[in-house]
CSV table of C-alpha atoms in Angstrom, one decimal:
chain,number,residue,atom,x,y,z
L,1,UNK,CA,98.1,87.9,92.0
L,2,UNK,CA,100.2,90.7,90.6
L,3,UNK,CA,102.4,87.8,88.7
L,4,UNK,CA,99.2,86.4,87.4
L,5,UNK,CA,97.2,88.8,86.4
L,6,UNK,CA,100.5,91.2,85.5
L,7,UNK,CA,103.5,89.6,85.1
L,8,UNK,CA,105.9,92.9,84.9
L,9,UNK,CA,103.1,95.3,86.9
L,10,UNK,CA,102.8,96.1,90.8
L,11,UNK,CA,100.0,96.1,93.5
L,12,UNK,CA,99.4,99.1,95.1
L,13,UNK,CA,98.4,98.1,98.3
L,14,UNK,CA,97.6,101.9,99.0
L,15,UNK,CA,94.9,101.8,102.0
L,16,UNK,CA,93.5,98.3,101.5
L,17,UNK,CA,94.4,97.5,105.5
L,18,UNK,CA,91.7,100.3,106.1
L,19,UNK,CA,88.7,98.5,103.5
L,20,UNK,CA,86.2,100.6,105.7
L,21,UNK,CA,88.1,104.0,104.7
L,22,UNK,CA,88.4,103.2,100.9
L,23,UNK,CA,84.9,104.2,100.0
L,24,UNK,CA,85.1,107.3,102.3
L,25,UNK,CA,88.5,108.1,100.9
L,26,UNK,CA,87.1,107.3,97.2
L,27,UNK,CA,84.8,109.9,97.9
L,28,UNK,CA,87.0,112.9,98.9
L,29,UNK,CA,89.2,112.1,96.3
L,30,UNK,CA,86.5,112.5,93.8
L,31,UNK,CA,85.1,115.9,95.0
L,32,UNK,CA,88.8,117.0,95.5
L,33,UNK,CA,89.7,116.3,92.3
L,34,UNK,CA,86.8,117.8,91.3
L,35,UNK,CA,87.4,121.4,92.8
L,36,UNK,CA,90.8,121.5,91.4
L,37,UNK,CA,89.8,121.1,88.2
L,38,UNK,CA,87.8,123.9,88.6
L,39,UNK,CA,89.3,126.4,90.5
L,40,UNK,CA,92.7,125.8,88.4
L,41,UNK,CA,90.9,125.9,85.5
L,42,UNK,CA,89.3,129.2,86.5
L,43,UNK,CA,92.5,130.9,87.6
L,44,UNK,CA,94.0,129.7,84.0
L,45,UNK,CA,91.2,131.0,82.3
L,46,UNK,CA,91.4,134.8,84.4
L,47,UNK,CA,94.8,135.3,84.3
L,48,UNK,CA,95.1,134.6,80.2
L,49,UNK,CA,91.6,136.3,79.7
L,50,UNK,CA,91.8,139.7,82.0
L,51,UNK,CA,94.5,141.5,81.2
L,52,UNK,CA,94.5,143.3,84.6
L,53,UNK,CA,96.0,139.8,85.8
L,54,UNK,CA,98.9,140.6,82.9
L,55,UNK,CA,101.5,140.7,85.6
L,56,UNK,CA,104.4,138.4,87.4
L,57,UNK,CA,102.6,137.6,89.7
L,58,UNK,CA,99.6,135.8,87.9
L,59,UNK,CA,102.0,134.9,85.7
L,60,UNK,CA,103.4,132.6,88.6
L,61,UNK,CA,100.2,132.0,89.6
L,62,UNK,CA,99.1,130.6,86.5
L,63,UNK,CA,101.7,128.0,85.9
L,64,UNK,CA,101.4,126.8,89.4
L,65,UNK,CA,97.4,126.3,88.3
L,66,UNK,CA,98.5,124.3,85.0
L,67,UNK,CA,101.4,122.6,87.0
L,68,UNK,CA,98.9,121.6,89.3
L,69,UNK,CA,96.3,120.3,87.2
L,70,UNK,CA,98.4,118.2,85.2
L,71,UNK,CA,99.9,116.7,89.0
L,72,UNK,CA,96.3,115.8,89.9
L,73,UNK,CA,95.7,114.1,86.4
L,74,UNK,CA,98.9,112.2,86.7
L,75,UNK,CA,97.5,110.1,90.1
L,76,UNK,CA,94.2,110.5,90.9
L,77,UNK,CA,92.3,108.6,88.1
L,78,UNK,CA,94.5,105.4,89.0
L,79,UNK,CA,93.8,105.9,92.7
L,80,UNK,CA,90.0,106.3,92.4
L,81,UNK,CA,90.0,103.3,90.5
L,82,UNK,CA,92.0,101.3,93.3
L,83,UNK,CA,89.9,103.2,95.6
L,84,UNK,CA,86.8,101.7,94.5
L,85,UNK,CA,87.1,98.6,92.5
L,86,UNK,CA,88.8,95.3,93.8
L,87,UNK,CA,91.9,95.3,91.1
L,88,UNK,CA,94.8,97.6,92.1
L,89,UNK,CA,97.2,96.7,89.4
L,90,UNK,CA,99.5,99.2,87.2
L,91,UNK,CA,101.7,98.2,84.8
L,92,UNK,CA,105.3,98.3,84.8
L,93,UNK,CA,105.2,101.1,82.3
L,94,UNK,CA,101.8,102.6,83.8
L,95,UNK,CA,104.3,103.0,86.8
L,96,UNK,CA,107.3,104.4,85.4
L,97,UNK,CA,105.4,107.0,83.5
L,98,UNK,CA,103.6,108.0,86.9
L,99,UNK,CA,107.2,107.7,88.8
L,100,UNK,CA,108.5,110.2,85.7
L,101,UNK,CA,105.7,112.8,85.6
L,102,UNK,CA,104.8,113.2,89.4
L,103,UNK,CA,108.3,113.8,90.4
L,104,UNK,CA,109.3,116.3,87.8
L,105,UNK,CA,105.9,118.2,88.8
L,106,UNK,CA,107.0,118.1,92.3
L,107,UNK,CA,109.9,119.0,91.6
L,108,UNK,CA,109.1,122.2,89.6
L,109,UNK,CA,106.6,123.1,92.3
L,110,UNK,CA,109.5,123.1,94.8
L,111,UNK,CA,111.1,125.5,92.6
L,112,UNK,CA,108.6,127.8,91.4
L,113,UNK,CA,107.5,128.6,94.8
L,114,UNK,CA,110.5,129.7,95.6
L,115,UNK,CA,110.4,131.9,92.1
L,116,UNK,CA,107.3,133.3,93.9
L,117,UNK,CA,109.1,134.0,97.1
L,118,UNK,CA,112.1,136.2,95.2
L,119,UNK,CA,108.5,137.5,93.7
L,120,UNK,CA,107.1,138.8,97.1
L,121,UNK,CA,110.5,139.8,98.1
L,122,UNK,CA,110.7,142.2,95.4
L,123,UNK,CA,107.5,143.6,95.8
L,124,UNK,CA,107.9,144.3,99.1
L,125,UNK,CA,111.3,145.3,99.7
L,126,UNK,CA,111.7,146.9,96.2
L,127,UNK,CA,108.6,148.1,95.2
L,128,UNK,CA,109.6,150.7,93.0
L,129,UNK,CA,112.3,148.8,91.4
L,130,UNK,CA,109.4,145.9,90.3
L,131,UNK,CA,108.9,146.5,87.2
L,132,UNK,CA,112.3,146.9,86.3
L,133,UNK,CA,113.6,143.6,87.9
L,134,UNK,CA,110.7,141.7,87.4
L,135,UNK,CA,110.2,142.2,83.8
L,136,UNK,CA,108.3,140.0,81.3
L,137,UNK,CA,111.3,138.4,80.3
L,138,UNK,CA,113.2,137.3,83.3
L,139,UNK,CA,109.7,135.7,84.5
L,140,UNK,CA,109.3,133.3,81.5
L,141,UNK,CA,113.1,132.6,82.1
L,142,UNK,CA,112.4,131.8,85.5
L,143,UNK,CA,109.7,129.8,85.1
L,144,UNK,CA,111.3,128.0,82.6
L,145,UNK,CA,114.3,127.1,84.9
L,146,UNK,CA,111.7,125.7,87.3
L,147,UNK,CA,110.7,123.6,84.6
L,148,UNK,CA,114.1,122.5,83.2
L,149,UNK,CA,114.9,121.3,86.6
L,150,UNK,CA,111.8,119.5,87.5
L,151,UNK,CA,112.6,117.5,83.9
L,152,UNK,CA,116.3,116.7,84.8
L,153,UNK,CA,115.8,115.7,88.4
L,154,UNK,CA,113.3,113.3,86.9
L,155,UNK,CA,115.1,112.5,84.3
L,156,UNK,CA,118.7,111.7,86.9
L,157,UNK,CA,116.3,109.6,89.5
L,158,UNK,CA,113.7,107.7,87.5
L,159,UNK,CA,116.2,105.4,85.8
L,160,UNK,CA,118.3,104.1,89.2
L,161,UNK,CA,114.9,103.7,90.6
L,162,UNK,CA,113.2,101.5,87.9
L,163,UNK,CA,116.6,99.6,87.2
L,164,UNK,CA,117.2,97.9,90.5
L,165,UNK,CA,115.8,94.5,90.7
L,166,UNK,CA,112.0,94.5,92.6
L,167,UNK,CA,110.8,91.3,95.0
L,168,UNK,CA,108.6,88.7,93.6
L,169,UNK,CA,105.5,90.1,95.1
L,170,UNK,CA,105.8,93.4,93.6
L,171,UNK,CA,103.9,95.1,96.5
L,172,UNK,CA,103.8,98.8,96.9
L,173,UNK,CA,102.6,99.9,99.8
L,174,UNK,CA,101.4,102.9,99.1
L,175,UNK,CA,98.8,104.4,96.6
L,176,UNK,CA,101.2,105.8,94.1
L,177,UNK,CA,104.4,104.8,92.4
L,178,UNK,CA,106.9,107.2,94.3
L,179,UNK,CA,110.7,106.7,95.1
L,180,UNK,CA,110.5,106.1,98.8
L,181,UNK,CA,108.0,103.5,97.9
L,182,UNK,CA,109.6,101.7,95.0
L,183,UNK,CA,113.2,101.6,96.9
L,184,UNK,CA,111.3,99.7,99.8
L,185,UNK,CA,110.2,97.2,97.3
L,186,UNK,CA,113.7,96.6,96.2
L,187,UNK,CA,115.3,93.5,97.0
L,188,UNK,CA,118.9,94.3,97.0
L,189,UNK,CA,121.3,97.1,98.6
L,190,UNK,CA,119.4,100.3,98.0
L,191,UNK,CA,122.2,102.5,99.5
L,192,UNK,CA,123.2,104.3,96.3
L,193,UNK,CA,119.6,104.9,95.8
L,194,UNK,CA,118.8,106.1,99.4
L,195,UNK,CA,121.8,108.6,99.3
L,196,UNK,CA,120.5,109.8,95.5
L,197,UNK,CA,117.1,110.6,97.5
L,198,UNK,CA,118.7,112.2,100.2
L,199,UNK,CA,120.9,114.6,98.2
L,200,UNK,CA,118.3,115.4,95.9
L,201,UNK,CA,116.0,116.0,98.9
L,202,UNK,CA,118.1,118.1,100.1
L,203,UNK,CA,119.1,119.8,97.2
L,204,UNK,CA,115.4,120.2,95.7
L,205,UNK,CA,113.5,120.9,99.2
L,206,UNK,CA,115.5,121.7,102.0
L,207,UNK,CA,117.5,124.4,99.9
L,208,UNK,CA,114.0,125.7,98.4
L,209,UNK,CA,112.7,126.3,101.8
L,210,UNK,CA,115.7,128.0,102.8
L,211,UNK,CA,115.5,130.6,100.4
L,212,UNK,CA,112.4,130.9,100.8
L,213,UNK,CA,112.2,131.3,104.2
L,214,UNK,CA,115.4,134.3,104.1
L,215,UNK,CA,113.2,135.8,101.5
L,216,UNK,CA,110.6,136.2,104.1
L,217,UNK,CA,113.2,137.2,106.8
L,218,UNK,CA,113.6,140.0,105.2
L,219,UNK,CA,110.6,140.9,104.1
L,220,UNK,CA,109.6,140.7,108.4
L,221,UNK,CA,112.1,143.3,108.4
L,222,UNK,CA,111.0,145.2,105.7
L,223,UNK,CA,107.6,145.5,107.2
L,224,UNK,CA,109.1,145.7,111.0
L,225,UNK,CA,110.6,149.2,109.9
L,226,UNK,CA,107.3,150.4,108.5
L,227,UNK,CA,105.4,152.3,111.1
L,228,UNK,CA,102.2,152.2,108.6
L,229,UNK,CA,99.4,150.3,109.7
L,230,UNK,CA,98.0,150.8,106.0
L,231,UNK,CA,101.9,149.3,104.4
L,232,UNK,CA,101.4,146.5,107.0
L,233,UNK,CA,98.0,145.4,106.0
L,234,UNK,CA,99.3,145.8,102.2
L,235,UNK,CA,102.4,143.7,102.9
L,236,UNK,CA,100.4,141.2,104.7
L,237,UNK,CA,97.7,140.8,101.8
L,238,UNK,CA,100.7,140.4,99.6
L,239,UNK,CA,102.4,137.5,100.8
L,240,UNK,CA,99.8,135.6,102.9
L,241,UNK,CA,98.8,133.5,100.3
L,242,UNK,CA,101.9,132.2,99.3
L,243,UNK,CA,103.3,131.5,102.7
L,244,UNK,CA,100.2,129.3,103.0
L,245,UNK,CA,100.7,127.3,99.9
L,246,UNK,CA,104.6,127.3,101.2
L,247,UNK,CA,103.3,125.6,104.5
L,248,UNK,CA,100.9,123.4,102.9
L,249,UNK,CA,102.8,121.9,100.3
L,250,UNK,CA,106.4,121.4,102.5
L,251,UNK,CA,104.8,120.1,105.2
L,252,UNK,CA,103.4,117.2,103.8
L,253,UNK,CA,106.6,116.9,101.0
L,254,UNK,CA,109.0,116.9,104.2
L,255,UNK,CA,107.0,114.0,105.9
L,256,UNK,CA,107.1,112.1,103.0
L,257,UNK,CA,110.5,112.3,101.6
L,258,UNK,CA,112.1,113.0,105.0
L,259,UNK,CA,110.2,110.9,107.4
L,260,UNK,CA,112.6,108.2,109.3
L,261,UNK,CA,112.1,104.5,107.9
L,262,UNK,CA,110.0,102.4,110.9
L,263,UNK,CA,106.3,101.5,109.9
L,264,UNK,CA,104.3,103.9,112.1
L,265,UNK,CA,106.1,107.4,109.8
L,266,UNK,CA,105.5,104.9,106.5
L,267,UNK,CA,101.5,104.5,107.9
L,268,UNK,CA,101.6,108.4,108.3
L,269,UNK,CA,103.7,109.2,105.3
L,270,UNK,CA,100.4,107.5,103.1
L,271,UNK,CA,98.0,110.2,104.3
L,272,UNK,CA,100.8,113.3,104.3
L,273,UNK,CA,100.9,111.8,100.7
L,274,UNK,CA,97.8,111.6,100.1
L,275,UNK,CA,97.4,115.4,101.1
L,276,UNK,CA,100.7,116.2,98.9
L,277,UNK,CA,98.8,114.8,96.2
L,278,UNK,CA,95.7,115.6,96.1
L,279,UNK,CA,94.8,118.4,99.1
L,280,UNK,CA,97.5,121.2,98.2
L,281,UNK,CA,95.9,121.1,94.2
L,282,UNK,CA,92.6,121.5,96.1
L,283,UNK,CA,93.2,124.2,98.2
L,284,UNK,CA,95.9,126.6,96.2
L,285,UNK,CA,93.4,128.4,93.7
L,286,UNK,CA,91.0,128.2,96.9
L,287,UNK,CA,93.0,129.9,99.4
L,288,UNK,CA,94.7,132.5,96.3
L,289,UNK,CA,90.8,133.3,95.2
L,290,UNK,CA,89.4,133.6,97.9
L,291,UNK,CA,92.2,135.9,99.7
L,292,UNK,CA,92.5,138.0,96.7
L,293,UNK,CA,90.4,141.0,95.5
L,294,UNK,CA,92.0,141.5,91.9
L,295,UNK,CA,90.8,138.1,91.4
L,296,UNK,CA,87.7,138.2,92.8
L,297,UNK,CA,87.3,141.2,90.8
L,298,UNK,CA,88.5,139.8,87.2
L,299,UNK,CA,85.8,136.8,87.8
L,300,UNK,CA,83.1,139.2,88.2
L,301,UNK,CA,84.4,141.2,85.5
L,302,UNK,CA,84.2,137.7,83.2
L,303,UNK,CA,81.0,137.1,84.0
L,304,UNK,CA,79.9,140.8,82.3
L,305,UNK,CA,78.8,142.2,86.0
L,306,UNK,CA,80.0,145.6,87.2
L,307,UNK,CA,82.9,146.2,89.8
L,308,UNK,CA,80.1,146.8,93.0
L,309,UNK,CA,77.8,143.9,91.3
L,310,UNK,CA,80.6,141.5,93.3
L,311,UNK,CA,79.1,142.2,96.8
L,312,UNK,CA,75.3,141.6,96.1
């Protein structure tokens, strides 16, 4: 069908062995990729408008919103139309472009949470040192490093993946054109290309979440020395929402990209995917909105209400 209908495009078989879930699943998708339109929008809009939200850490915040946007945008209109309607075709360059852009978003997310990490760490364990080390200029350099690398890791594994000859069916089975997916479609040796996933796995989310987790190490010590219920509660409401992003997001990118190769992790690996994808957009401005009072506070002050207006 694929050769037919598109001689140098792919089927994305996605969850057409579940027909009875792809309506459901169309669904969710839909009002997901609804929400994160909004709420990313909305923290876009807050932390450029308010200039009480001028500060590293909504400055963060704020490219993890746009990051996130433009991830969603990248693969859910393609997988709500294979969702719902019968042809589940992408082109050859439809696919590359999706394989290019959703990895160096990924990518730069693995990075910039960690940017948010050595964030937290600082304004924790060096909180009157803050401004001085986290000044406007080494945030825009950091963020731009997270950037820069997100670009060059896509740019070093999108070529070895699309250059590799694919099987006559042209079957991916999955919803997405991602690496794991296209290198099981290969029909060749795909040795050089499974060791150039597992470095840059490695590399670009195991060392992430290493440093990201000894930034948090020592922040529990930090806040194990403090005797101060009040410093507790403060430390707690400082990093609570980014650990939770950090746990969403690696989660579902380690069961993916690091799952073992037998068909039952590859069934799973579709809906830790499908999460990856669409879920984590969903639930980052919802879980950094809803656990934070500055922000809270900034929306009410957009919307010309007073500061105790918010609680009626």
């Amino acid at each position: 069908m694929v050769n037919q209908s598109s001689p140098m495009g792919f089927l994305l078989l996605g969850f057409s062995e579940h027909p009875h879930l792809e309506k459901v699943l169309f669904v969710v998708v839909l009002c997901s990729y609804l929400l994160t339109l909004l709420g990313n929008t909305l923290i876009l809009l807050l932390s450029t408008l308010d200039p009480r939200l001028h500060s590293p850490m909504y400055f963060f915040l704020s490219n993890l919103s746009f990051l996130d946007l433009c991830f969603t945008t990248t693969c859910v209109p393609q997988m709500l139309s294979n969702l719902w309607g019968p042809t589940k075709t992408i082109s050859f360059l439809g696919c590359s472009v999706q394989l290019f852009i959703f990895m160096s978003l990924g990518t730069t997310e693995c990075i910039l949470l960690t940017v948010m990490a050595f964030d937290r760490y600082v304004a924790v364990c060096q909180p009157l040192h803050y401004a001085t080390i986290i000044h406007p200029r080494l945030c825009r350099q950091l963020a731009g490093v997270a950037w820069m690398m997100g670009l060059l890791q896509s740019i070093i594994q999108t070529p070895p993946t699309l250059r590799l000859p694919f099987c006559p069916h042209r079957q991916i089975d999955d919803f997405l054109c991602e690496v794991p997916s296209l290198i099981r479609l290969f029909c060749g040796d795909t040795t050089f290309n499974e060791i150039q996933l597992a470095v840059s796995s490695v590399i670009l989310v195991v060392v992430p979440l290493s440093l990201i987790l000894v930034s948090y190490g020592a922040i529990a010590r930090a806040v194990l020395r403090i005797n101060s219920a009040e410093a507790w509660k403060k430390a707690l409401g400082t990093c609570s929402s980014h650990l939770i992003v950090v746990a969403l997001f690696y989660s579902s990118v380690i069961a993916v990209y690091l799952q073992p190769q037998n068909p039952y992790a590859q069934e799973r690996g579709k809906f830790f995917g499908l999460f990856y994808a669409v879920g984590t957009p969903t639930l980052n401005p919802l879980i950094y909105t809803l656990r934070n009072k500055e922000v809270k506070r900034a929306f009410w002050r957009m919307l010309g209400k007073d500061e105790d207006s918010k609680n009626t």
